[in-house]
CSV table of C-alpha atoms in Angstrom, one decimal:
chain,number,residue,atom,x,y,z
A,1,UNK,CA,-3.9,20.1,-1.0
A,2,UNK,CA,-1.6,22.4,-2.5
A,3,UNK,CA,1.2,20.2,-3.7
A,4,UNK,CA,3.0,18.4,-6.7
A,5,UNK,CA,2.9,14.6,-7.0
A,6,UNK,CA,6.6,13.7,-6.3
A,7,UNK,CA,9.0,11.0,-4.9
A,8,UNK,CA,11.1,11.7,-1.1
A,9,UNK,CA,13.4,9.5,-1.3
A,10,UNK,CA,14.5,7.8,2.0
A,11,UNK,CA,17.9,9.8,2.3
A,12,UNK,CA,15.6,12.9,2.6
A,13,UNK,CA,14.2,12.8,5.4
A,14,UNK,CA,14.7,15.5,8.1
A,15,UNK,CA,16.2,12.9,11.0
A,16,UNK,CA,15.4,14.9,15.0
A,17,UNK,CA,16.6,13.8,18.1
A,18,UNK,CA,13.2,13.8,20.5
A,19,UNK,CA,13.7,16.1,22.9
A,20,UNK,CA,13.5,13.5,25.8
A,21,UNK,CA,16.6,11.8,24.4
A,22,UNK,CA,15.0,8.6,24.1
A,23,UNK,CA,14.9,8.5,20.0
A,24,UNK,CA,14.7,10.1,16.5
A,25,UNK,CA,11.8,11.3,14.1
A,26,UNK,CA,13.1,11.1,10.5
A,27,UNK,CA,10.0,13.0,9.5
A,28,UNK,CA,8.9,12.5,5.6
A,29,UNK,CA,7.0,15.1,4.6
A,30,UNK,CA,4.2,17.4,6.6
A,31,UNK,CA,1.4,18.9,4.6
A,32,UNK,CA,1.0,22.1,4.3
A,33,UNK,CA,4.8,22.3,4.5
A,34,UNK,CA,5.4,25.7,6.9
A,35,UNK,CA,3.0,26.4,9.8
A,36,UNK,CA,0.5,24.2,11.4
A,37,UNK,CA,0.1,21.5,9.2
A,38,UNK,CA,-3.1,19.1,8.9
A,39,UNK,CA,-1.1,15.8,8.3
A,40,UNK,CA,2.1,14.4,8.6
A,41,UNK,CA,4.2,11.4,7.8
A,42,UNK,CA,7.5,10.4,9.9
A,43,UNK,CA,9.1,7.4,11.4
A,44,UNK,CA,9.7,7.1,14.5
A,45,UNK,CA,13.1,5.8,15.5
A,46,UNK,CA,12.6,4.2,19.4
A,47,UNK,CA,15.8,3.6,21.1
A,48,UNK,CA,14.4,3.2,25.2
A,49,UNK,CA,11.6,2.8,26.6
A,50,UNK,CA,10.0,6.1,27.6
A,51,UNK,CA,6.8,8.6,26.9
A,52,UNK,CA,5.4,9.8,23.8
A,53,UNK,CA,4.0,13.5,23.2
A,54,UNK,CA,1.0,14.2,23.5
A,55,UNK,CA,-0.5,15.7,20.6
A,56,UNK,CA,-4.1,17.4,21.1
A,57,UNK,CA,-7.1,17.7,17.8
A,58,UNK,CA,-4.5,14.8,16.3
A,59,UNK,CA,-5.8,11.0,15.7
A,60,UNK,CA,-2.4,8.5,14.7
A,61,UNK,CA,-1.4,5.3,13.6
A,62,UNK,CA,1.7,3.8,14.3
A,63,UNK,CA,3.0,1.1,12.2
A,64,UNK,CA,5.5,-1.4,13.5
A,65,UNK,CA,8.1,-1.8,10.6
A,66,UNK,CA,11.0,-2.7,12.1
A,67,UNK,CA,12.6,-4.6,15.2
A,68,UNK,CA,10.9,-6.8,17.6
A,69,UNK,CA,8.3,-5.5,19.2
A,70,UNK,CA,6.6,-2.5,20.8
A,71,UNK,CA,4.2,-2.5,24.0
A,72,UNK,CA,2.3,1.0,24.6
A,73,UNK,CA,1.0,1.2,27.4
A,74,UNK,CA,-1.8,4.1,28.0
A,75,UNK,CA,-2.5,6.1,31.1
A,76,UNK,CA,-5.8,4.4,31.4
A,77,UNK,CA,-4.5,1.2,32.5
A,78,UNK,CA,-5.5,-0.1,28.0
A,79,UNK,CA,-2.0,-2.0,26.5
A,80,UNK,CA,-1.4,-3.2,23.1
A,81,UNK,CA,1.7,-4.4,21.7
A,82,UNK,CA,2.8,-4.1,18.4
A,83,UNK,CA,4.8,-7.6,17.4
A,84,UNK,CA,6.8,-7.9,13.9
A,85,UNK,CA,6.4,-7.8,11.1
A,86,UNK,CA,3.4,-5.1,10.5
A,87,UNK,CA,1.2,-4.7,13.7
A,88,UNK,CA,-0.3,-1.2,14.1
A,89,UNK,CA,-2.8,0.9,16.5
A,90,UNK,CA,-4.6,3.6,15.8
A,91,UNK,CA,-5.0,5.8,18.5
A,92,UNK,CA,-5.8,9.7,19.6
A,93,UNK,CA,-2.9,12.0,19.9
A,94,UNK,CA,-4.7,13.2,23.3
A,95,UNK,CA,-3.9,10.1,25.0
A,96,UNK,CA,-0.8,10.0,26.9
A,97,UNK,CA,1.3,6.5,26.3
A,98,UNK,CA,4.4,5.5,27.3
A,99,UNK,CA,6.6,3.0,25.4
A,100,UNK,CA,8.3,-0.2,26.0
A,101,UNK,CA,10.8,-2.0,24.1
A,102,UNK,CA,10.2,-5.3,23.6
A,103,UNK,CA,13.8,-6.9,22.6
A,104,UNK,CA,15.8,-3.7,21.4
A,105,UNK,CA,15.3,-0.5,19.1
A,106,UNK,CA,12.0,-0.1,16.8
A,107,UNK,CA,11.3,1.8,13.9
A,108,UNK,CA,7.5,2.5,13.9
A,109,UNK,CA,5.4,4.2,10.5
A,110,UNK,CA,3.8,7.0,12.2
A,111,UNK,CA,0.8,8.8,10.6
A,112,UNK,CA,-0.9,11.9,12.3
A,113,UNK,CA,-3.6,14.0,10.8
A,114,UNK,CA,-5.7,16.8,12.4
A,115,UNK,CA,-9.0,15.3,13.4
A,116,UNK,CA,-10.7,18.2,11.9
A,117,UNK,CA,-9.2,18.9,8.5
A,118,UNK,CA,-8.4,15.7,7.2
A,119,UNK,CA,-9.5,12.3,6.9
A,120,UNK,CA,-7.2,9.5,6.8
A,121,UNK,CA,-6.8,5.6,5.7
A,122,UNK,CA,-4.2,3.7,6.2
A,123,UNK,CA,-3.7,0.1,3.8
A,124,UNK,CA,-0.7,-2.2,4.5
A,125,UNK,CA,-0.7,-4.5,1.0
A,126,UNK,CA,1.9,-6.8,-1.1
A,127,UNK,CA,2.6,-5.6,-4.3
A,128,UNK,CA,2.7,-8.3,-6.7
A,129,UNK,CA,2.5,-6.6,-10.2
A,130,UNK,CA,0.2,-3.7,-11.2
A,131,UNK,CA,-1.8,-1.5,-8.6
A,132,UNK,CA,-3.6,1.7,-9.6
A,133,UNK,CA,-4.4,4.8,-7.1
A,134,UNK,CA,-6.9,6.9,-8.0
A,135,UNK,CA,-6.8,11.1,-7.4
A,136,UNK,CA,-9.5,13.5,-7.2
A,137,UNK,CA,-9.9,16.9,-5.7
A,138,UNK,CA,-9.4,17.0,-2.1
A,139,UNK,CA,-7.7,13.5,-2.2
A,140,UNK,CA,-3.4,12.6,-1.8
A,141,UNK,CA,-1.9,9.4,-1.8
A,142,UNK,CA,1.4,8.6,0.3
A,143,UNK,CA,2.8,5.4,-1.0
A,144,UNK,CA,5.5,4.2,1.5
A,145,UNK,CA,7.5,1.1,0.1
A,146,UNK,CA,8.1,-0.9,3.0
A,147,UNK,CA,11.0,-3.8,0.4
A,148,UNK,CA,11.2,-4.2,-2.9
A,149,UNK,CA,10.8,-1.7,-5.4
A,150,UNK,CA,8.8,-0.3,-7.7
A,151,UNK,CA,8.0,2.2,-10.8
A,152,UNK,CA,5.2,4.5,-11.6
A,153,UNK,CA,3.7,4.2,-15.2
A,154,UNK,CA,6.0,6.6,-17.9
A,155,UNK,CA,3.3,9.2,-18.0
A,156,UNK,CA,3.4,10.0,-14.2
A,157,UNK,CA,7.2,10.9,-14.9
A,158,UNK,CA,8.1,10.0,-11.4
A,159,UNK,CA,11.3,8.0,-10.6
A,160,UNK,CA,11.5,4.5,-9.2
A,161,UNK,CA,10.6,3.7,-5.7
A,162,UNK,CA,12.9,2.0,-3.3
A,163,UNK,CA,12.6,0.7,-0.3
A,164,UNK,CA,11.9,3.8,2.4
A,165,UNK,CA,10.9,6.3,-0.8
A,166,UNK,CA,7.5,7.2,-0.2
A,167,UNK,CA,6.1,9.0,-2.9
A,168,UNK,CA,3.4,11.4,-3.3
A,169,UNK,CA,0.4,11.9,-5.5
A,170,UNK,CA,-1.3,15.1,-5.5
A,171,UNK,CA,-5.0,16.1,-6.8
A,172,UNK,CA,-5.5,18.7,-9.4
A,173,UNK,CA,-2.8,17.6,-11.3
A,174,UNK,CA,-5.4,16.6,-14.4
A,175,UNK,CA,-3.8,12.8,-13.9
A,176,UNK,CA,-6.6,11.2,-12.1
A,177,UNK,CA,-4.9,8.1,-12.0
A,178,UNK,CA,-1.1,6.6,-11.3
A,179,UNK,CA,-0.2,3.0,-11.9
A,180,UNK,CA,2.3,1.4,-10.3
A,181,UNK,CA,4.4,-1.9,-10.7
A,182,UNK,CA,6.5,-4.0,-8.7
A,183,UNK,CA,7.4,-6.1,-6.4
A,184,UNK,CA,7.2,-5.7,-2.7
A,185,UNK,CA,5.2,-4.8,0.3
A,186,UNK,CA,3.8,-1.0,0.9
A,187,UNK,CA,1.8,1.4,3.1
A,188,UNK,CA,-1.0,2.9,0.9
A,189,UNK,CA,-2.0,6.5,2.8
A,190,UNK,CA,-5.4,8.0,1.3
A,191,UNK,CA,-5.8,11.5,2.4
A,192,UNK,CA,-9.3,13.7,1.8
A,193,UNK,CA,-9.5,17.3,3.0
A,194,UNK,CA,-12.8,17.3,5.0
């Protein structure tokens, strides 16, 4: 994965209305960064009940993270509802869904990678002092700080984190390994190019 290890802060992402109208991707990064990419990183911003696209050779999982409460409900008759504060579904981008608002707007984590390039693992964890990530080649963390903040160790020279940065941490930079201390709550994104 051609890329440097970087923070996005939250005022970066690229905000789009969805073309049905019915709410907002603020997308955080897509890797690589022009053309079809193999993964991506966004949240989605529900503001109706309506349908999702449908997005064919992708597998996702979507990550409540704010509001109260997200029913998708699946052509196939299957429904799962994401309640506050942190549920999440995995799911294939093949499927069609359609979602329902619970009690007002969501904000939903949404990772997508392409089923063939990439796999991907998704953590949800507390930060409560040090946690180290580990890089090799083929393999990029996405932290996502959920509250709280955080800082990366001096010799990463990355700024703080704050809550909604995500920050990125590439392979074949010759670090191998970031540390990072805080306080908080995170999403902790491995990526490996298959």
């Amino acid at each position: 994965m051609s890329h440097q290890s970087r923070v996005i802060a939250a005022n970066e992402y690229r905000r789009e209305r969805w073309k049905n109208g019915t709410g907002w991707t603020r997308e955080i990064i897509r890797m690589p960064e022009t053309g079809e990419w193999d993964w991506r990183l966004s949240i989605a911003e529900i503001e109706q009940d309506g349908p999702f696209s449908v997005f064919p050779g992708i597998d996702r999982e979507l990550v409540l993270i704010r509001g109260n409460g997200l029913r998708l409900r699946f052509s196939d008759g299957e429904v799962h509802e994401l309640a506050p504060p942190h549920a999440r579904l995995r799911f294939a981008g093949e499927r069609e869904v359609r979602s329902e608002l619970l009690d007002g707007p969501t904000h939903d984590f949404n990772l997508m990678w392409r089923r063939e390039a990439v796999v991907a693992e998704l953590l949800h964890r507390p930060l409560v002092g040090p946690m180290l990530f580990f890089t090799e080649p083929g393999v990029t963390w996405a932290i996502h700080l959920l509250a709280g903040q955080a800082q990366f160790d001096q010799a990463s020279e990355l700024p703080p984190l704050w809550a909604g940065d995500t920050a990125l941490l590439a392979d074949g930079e010759g670090r191998g390994r970031y540390a990072l201390e805080g306080g908080g709550e995170l999403l902790a994104i491995k990526l490996r190019l298959l």
